[in-house]
Short mmCIF file of C-alpha atoms in Angstrom, two decimals:
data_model
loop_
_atom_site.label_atom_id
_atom_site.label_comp_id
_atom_site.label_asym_id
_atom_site.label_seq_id
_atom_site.Cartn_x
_atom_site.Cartn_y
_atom_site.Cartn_z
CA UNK A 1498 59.87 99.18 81.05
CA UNK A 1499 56.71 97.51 80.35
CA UNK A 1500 53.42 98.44 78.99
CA UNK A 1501 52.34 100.37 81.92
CA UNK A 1502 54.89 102.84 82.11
CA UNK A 1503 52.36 105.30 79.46
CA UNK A 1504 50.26 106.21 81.86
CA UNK A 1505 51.96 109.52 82.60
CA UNK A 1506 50.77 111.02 78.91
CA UNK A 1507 46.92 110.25 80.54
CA UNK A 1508 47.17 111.74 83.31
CA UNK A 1509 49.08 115.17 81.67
CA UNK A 1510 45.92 114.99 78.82
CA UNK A 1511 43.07 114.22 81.47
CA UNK A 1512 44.25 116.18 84.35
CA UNK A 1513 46.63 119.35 85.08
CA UNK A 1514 49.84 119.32 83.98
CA UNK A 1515 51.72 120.03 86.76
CA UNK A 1516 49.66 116.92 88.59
CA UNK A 1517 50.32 114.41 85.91
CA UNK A 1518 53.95 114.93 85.46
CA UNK A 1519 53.95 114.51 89.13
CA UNK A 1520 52.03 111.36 88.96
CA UNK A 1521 54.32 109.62 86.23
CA UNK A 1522 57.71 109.69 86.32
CA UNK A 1523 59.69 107.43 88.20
CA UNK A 1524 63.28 107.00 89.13
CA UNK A 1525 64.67 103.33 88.64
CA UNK A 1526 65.67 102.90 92.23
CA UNK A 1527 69.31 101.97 91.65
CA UNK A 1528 70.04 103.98 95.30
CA UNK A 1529 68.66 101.58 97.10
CA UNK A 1530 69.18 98.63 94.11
CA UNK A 1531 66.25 97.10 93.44
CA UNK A 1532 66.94 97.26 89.62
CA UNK A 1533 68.98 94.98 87.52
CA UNK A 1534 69.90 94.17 84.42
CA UNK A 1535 71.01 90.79 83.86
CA UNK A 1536 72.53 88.93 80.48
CA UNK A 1537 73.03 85.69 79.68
CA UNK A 1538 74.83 83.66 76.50
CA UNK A 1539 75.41 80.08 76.00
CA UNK A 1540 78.88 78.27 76.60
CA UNK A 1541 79.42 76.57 73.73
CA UNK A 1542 75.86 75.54 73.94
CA UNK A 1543 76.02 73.61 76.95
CA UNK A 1544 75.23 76.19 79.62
CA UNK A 1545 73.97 79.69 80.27
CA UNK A 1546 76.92 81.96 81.71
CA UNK A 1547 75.46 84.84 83.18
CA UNK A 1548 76.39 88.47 84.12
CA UNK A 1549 75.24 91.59 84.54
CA UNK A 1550 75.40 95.12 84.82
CA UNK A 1551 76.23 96.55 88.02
CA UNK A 1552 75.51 100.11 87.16
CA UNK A 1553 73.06 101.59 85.19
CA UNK A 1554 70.59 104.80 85.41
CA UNK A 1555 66.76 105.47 83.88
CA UNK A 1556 63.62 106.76 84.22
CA UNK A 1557 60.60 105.70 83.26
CA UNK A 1558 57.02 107.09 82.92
CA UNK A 1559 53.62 105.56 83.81
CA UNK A 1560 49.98 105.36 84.61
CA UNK A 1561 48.15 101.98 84.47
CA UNK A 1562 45.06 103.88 82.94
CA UNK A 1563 47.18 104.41 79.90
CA UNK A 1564 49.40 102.12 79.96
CA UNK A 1565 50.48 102.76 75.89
CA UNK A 1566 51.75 106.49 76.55
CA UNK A 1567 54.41 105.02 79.20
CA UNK A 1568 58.36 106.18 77.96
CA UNK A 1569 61.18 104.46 79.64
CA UNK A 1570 64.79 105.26 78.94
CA UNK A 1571 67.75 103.44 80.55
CA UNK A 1572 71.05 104.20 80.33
CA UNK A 1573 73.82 101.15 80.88
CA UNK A 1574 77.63 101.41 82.26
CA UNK A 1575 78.87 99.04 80.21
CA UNK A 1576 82.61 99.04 82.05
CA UNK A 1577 80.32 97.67 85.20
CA UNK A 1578 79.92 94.49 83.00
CA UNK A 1579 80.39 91.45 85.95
CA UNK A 1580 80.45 88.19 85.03
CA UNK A 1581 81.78 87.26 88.60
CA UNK A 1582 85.39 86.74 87.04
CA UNK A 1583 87.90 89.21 86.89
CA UNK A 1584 90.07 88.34 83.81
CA UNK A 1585 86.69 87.04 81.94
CA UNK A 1586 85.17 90.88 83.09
CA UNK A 1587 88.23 92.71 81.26
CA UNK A 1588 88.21 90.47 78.33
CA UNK A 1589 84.37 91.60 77.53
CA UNK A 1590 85.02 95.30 78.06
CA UNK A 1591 87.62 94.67 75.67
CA UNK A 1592 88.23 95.82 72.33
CA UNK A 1593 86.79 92.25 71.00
CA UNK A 1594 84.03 92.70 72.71
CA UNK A 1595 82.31 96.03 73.84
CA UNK A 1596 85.16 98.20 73.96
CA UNK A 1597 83.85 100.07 76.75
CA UNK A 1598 87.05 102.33 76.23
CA UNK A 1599 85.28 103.81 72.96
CA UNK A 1600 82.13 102.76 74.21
CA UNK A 1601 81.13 103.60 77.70
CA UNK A 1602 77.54 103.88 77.71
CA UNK A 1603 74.48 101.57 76.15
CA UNK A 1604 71.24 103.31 76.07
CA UNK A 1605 67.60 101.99 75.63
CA UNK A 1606 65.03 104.55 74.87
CA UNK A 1607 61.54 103.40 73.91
CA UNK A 1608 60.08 104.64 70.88
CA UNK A 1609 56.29 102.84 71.28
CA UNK A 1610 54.16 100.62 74.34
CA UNK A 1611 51.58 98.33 73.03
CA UNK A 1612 49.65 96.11 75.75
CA UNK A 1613 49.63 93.05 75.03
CA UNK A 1614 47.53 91.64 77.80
CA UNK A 1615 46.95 92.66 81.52
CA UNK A 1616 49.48 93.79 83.22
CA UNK A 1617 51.96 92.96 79.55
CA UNK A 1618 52.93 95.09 76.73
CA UNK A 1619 55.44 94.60 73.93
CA UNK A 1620 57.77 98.19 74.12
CA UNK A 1621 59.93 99.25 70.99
CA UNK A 1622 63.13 101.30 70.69
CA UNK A 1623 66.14 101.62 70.56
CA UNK A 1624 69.34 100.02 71.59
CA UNK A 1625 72.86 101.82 71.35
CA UNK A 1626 75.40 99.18 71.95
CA UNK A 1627 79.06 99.17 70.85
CA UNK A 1628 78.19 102.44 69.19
CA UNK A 1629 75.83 100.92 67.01
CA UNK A 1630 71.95 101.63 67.14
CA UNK A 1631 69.54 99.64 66.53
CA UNK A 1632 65.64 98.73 66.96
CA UNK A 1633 64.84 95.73 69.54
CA UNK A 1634 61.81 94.77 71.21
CA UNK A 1635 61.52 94.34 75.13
CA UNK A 1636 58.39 91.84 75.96
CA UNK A 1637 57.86 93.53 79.30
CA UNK A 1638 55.54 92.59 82.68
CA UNK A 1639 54.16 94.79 85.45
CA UNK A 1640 55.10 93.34 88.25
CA UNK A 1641 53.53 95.11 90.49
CA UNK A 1642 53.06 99.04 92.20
CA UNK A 1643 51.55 100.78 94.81
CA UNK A 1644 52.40 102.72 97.99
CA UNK A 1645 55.18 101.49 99.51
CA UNK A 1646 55.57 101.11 103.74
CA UNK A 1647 57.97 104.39 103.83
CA UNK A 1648 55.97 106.71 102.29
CA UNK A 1649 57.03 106.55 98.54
CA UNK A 1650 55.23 105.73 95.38
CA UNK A 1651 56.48 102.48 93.43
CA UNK A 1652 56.18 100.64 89.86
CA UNK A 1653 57.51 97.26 89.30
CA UNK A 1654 58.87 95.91 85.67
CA UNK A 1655 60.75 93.15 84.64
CA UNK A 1656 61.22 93.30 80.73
CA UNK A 1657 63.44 90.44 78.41
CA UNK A 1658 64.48 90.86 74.92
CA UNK A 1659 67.32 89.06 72.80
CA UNK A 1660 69.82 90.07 70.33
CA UNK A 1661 72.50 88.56 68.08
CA UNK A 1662 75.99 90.48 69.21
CA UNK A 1663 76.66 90.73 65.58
CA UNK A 1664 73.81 93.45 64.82
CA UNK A 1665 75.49 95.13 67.17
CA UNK A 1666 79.19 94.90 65.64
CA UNK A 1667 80.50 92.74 68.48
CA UNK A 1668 81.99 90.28 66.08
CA UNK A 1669 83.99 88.06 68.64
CA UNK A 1670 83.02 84.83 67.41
CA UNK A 1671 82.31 82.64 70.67
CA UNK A 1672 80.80 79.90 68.84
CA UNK A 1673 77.50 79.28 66.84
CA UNK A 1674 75.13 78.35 69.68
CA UNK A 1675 76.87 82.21 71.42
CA UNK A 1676 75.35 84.38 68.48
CA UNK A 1677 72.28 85.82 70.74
CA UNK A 1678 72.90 87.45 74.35
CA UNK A 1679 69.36 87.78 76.34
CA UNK A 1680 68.81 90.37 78.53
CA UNK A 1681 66.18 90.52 81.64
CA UNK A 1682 65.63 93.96 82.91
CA UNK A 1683 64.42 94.33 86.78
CA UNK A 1684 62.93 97.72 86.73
CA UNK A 1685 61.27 99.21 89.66
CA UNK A 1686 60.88 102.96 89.86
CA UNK A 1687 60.62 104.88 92.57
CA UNK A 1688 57.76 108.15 92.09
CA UNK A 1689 59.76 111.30 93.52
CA UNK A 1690 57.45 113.20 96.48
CA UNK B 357 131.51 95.15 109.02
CA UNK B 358 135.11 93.44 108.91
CA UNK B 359 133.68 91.72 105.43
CA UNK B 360 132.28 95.10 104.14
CA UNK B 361 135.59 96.61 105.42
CA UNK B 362 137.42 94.09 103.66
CA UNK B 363 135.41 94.57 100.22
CA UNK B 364 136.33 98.19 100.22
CA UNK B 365 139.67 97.39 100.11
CA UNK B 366 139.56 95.16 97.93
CA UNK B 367 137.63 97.15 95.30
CA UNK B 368 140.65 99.92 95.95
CA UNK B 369 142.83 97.30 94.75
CA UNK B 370 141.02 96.68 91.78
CA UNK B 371 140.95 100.25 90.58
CA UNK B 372 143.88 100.82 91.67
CA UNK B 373 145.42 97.67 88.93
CA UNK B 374 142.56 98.14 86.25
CA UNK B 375 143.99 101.99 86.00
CA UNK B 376 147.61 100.82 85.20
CA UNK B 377 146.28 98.39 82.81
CA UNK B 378 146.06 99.50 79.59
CA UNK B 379 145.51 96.16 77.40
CA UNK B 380 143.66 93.88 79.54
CA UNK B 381 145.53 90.43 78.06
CA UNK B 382 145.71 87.21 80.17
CA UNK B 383 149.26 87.66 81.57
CA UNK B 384 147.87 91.17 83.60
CA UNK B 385 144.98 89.76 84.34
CA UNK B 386 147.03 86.42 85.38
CA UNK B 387 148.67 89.16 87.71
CA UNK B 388 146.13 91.02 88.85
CA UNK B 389 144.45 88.11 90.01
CA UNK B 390 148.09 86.66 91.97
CA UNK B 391 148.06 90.02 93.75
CA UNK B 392 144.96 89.66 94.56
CA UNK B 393 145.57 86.60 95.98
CA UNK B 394 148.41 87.86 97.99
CA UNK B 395 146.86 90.69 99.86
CA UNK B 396 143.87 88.70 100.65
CA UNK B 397 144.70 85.30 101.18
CA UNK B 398 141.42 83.05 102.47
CA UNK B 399 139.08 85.27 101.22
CA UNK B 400 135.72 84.11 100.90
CA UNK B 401 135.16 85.08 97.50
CA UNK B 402 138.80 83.71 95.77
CA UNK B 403 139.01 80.74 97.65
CA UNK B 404 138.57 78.82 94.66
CA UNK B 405 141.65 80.25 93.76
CA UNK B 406 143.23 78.60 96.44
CA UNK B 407 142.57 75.19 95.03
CA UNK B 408 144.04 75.98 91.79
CA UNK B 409 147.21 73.84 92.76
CA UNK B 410 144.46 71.08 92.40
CA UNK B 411 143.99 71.81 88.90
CA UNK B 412 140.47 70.53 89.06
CA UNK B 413 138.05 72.58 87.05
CA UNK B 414 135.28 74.05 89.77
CA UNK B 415 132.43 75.44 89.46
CA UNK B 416 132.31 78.54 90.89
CA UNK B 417 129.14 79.11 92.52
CA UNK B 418 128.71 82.60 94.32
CA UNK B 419 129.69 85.66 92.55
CA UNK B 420 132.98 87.13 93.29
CA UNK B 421 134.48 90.41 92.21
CA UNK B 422 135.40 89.43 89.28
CA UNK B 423 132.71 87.61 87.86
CA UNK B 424 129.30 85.95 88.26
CA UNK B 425 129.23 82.53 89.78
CA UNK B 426 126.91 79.74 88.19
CA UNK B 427 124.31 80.70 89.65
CA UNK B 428 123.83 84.07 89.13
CA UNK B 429 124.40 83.49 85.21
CA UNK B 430 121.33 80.55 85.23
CA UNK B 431 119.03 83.35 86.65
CA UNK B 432 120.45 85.71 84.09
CA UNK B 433 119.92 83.42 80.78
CA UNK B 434 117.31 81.39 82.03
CA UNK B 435 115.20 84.91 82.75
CA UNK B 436 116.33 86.42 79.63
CA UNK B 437 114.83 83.47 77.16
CA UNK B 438 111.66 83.02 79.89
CA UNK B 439 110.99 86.81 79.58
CA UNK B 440 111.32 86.62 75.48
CA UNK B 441 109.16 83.71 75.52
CA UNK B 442 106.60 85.23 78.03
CA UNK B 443 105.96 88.19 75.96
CA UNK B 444 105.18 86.40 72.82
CA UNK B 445 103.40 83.60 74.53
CA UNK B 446 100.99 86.43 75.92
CA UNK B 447 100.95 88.68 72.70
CA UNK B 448 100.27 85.20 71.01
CA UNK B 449 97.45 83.65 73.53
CA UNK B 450 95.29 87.29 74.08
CA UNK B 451 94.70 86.99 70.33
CA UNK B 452 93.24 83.14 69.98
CA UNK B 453 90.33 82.56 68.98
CA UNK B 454 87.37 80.68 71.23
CA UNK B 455 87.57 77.65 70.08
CA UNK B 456 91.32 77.28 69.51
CA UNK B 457 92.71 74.33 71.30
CA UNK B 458 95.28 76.66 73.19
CA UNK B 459 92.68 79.22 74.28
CA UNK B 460 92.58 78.15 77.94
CA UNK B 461 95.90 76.41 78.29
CA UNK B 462 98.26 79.20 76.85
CA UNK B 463 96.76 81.29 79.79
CA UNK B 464 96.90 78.84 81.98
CA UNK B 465 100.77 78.34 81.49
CA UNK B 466 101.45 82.20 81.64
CA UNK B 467 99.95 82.29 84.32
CA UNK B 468 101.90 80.02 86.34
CA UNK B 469 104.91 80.13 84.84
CA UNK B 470 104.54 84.08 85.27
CA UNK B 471 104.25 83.06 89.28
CA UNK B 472 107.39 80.70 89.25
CA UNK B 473 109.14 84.09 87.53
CA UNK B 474 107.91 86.09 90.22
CA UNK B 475 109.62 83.92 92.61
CA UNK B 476 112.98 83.56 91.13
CA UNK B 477 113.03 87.33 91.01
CA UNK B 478 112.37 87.45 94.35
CA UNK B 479 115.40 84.59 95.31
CA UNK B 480 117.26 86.57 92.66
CA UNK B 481 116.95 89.87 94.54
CA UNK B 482 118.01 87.80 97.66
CA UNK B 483 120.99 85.73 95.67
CA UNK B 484 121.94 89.26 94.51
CA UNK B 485 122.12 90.75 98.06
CA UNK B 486 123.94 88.28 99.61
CA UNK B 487 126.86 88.61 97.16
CA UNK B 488 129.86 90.55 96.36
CA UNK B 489 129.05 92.81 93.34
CA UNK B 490 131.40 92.11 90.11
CA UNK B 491 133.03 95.43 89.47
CA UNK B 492 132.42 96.90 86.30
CA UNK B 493 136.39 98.12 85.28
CA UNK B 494 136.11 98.03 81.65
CA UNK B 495 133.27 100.94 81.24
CA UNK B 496 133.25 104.71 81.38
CA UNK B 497 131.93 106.15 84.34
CA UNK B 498 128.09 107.07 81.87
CA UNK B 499 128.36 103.59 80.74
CA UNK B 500 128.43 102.27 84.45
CA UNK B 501 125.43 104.56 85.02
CA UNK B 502 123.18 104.07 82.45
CA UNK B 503 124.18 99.98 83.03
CA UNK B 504 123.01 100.49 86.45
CA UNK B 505 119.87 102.25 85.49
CA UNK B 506 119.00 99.65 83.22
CA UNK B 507 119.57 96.73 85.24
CA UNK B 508 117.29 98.78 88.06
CA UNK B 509 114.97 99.43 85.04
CA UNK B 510 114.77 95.68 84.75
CA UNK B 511 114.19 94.72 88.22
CA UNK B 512 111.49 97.23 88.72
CA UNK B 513 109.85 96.29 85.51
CA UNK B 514 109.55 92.91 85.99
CA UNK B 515 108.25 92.93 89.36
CA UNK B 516 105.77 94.98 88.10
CA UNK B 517 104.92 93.78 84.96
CA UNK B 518 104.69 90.24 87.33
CA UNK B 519 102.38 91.89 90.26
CA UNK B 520 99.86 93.30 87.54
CA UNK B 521 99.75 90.06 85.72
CA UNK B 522 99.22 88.15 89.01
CA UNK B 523 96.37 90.94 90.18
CA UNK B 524 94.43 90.64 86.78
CA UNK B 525 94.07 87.30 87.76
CA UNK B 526 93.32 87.80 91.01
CA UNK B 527 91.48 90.79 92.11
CA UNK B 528 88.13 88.74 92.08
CA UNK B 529 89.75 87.09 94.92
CA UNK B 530 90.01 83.91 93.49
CA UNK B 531 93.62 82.11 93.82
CA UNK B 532 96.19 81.82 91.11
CA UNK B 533 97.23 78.27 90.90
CA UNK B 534 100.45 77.59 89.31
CA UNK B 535 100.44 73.96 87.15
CA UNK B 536 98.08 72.40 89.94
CA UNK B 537 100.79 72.28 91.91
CA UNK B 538 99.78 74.84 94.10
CA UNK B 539 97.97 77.84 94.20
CA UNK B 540 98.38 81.31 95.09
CA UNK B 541 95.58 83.35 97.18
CA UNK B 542 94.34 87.02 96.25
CA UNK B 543 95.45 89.15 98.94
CA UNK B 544 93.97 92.51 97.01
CA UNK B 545 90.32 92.77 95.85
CA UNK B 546 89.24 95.38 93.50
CA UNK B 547 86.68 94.64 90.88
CA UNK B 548 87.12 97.42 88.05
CA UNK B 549 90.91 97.43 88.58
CA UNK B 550 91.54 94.15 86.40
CA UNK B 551 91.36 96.60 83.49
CA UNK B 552 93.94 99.16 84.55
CA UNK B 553 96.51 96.25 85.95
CA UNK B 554 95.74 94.90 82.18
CA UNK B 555 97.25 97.91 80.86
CA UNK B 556 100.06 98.33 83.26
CA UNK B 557 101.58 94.63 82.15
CA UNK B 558 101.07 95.22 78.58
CA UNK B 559 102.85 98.38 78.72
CA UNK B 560 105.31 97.22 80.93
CA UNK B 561 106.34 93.87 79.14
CA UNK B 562 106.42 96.41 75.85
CA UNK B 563 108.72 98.45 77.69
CA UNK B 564 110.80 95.90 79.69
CA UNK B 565 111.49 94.24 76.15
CA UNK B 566 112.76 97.99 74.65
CA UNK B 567 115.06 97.47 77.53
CA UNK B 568 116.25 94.11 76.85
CA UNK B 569 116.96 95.47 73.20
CA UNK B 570 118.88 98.17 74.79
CA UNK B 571 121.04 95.87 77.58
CA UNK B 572 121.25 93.79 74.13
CA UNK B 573 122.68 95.89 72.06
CA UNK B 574 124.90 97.53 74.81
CA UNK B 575 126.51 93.82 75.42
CA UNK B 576 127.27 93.53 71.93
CA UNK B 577 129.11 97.01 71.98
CA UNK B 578 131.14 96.76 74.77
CA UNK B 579 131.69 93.10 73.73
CA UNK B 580 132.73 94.08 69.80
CA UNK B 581 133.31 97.71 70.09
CA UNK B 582 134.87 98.08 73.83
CA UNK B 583 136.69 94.50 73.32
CA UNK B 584 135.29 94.54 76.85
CA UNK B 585 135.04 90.87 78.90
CA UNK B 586 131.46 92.26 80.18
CA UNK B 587 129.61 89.54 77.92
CA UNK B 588 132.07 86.76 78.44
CA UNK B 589 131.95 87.40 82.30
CA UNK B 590 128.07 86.89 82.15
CA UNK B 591 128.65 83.48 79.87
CA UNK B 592 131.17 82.14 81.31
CA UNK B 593 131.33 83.54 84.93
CA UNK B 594 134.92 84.23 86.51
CA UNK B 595 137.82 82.12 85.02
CA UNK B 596 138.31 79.11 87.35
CA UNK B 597 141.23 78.82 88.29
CA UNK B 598 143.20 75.78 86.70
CA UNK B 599 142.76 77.54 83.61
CA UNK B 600 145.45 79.69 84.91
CA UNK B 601 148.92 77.56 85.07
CA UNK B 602 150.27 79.11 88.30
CA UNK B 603 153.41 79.47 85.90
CA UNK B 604 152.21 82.03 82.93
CA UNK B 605 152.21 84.07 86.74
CA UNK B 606 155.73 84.13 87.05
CA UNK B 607 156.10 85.00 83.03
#
């Protein structure tokens, strides 16, 4: 998710094309999970209730020469919503809420990676919530990558952004300190053999 | 078997008098109910009849051919309003807003109260069992089955409209607890299946309340149309007897 995902477009322009694709795109390794996406929102401003989603899909592109061409596109289930509570759970897929009935799927796909520091870049695109699309920024972090001890090829991200429900059409009002939902993404991508 | 041998015959005997009755006044009923008497003296379910020399007004408690006893009528009324209230209480409290006073408390009573309902469905059920089944005398033979089918339709409904409310609440596997008095444990866990239990109750409690309308207006047909005794049996339960001077027998 973050600003080294680019590095795929360097390789494709500096090397073969065959190699670079091969060098670049990685599968967020939701087989083996260790990717999540995580929300939180304040109760009535005097705690964080958190959730997540428990099932989600992307893939992302990257080489840390070029860190600026990385892509990354994830796509969210939002009926996996879990806010460890069952009736809470079915009350946000709601129709008050996301209405994952009309609106099963969120998507993020980036539209532009800046680095903004080592290892940090600022990613742009957009967010289709609640059927409504819309530009938000992810601050994102490379975490880390390298060969992993089974033979594989990985890249580490963990991204945040935050958004007011509202621009998204999710009007529920849960209070004036519960406009803005923040969202962590735990991205690490697995490099296909 | 003697008992259920005895009930036959005594259900003979009923159709055998309700099909010579053609108006069904006091003074045949009066009869009906001393020849009833006669070929089954001690009987379980007319002993109270038996006590009518007494003239003390009892309370009859188990159901008995004729009628419902006390108890079965509480569980009918007391249901009836609980299941009215229930269904606006929980098309009233899924629509609050946050910060409404009510917004956890409305749940919270539905959801307990729902429990206590599931319970006195299930003593219901039992109460229902262990009785003798009033006989329905007054109704043509589709009336008696579409009155069966609804009261089944009932039953069924509300146990399920009960078990999905008590699974939305519980297929985290957290407990239901009923007014802090005591709670319920999950015994199924199914995250993802809150949503489709959601829709089974609120379907169901739309549907078991198209039913009551139904039962409702039936009642009121047989009651003003028929001239039938079916709603006055279910208010006020089999006559007891000292309302019967043993004399308007011999008139």
């Amino acid at each position: 998710m973050k600003a080294r995902l680019a590095a795929l477009a360097a390789v494709m322009t500096v090397t073969v094309l065959s190699t670079s694709a091969m060098a670049a795109d990685f599968v967020v390794d939701t087989k083996n999970v260790h990717a999540s996406i995580n929300f939180r929102i304040k109760h009535l401003g005097f705690s964080w209730l958190t959730g997540r989603f428990d099932k989600f899909s992307g893939n992302f592109s990257f080489d840390d020469k070029n860190p600026d061409a990385s892509k990354v596109k994830i796509e969210i289930d939002t009926t996996s919503v879990n806010t460890n509570m069952a009736e809470r759970d079915k009350h946000v897929r709601g129709g008050d809420l996301l209405d994952v009935d009309m609106f099963p799927t969120a998507v993020f796909e980036s539209t532009s990676v800046k680095s903004s520091g080592p290892d940090k870049a600022t990613i742009v695109g957009n967010l289709t919530l609640h059927g409504v699309t819309k530009e938000i920024t992810i601050e994102a972090e490379r975490v880390g990558g390298g060969a992993d001890p089974w033979g594989g090829y990985r890249e580490g991200f963990t991204g945040t952004t935050k958004f007011a429900l509202a621009d998204f059409g999710i009007l529920r009002d849960l209070g004036p300190s519960a406009k803005d939902v923040e969202l962590t993404l735990n991205i690490e991508g697995v490099r296909p053999k | 078997m003697a008992i259920r041998l005895k009930c036959t015959n005594k259900v003979k005997l009923i159709i055998r008098l309700s099909l010579t009755r053609c108006i069904a006044d006091e003074h045949t009923r009066a009869l009906e109910k001393a020849a009833l008497s006669s070929h089954f003296p001690g009987d379980e379910g007319f002993e109270s009849r038996d006590t009518s020399a007494h003239h003390e007004v009892r309370m009859i408690v188990r159901d008995t051919l004729e009628g419902y006893g006390i108890v079965s009528r509480l569980f009918h009324w007391l249901m009836a309003v609980a299941i009215v209230a229930m269904f606006a209480l929980g098309l009233w409290m899924v629509r609050l807003d946050y910060y409404s006073p009510y917004y956890n408390s409305a749940p919270e009573f539905h959801r307990s109260f729902g429990m206590l309902l599931l319970f006195a469905l299930l003593v219901r059920w039992l109460w229902r069992a262990a009785n003798p089944k009033p006989q329905i005398d007054d109704l043509t033979p589709l009336e008696q089955k579409a009155s069966y089918a609804v009261h089944w339709g009932f039953y069924i409904l509300l146990l399920a409209i009960m078990v999905s409310g008590y699974l939305i609440t519980t297929l985290d596997g957290r407990p239901v607890d009923v007014f802090g008095w005591f709670s319920v444990p999950s015994i199924l866990q199914m995250r993802g299946l809150e949503d489709r239990a959601g829709d089974v109750h609120r379907i169901l409690a739309y549907a078991v309340i198209g039913l009551a309308v139904i039962h409702t207006v039936a009642a009121l047909k047989h009651h003003f149309v028929d001239k039938s005794t079916i709603l006055k049996r279910m208010w006020s339960g089999p006559s007891p007897p000292s309302i019967i001077p043993k004399k308007e027998m011999h008139r």
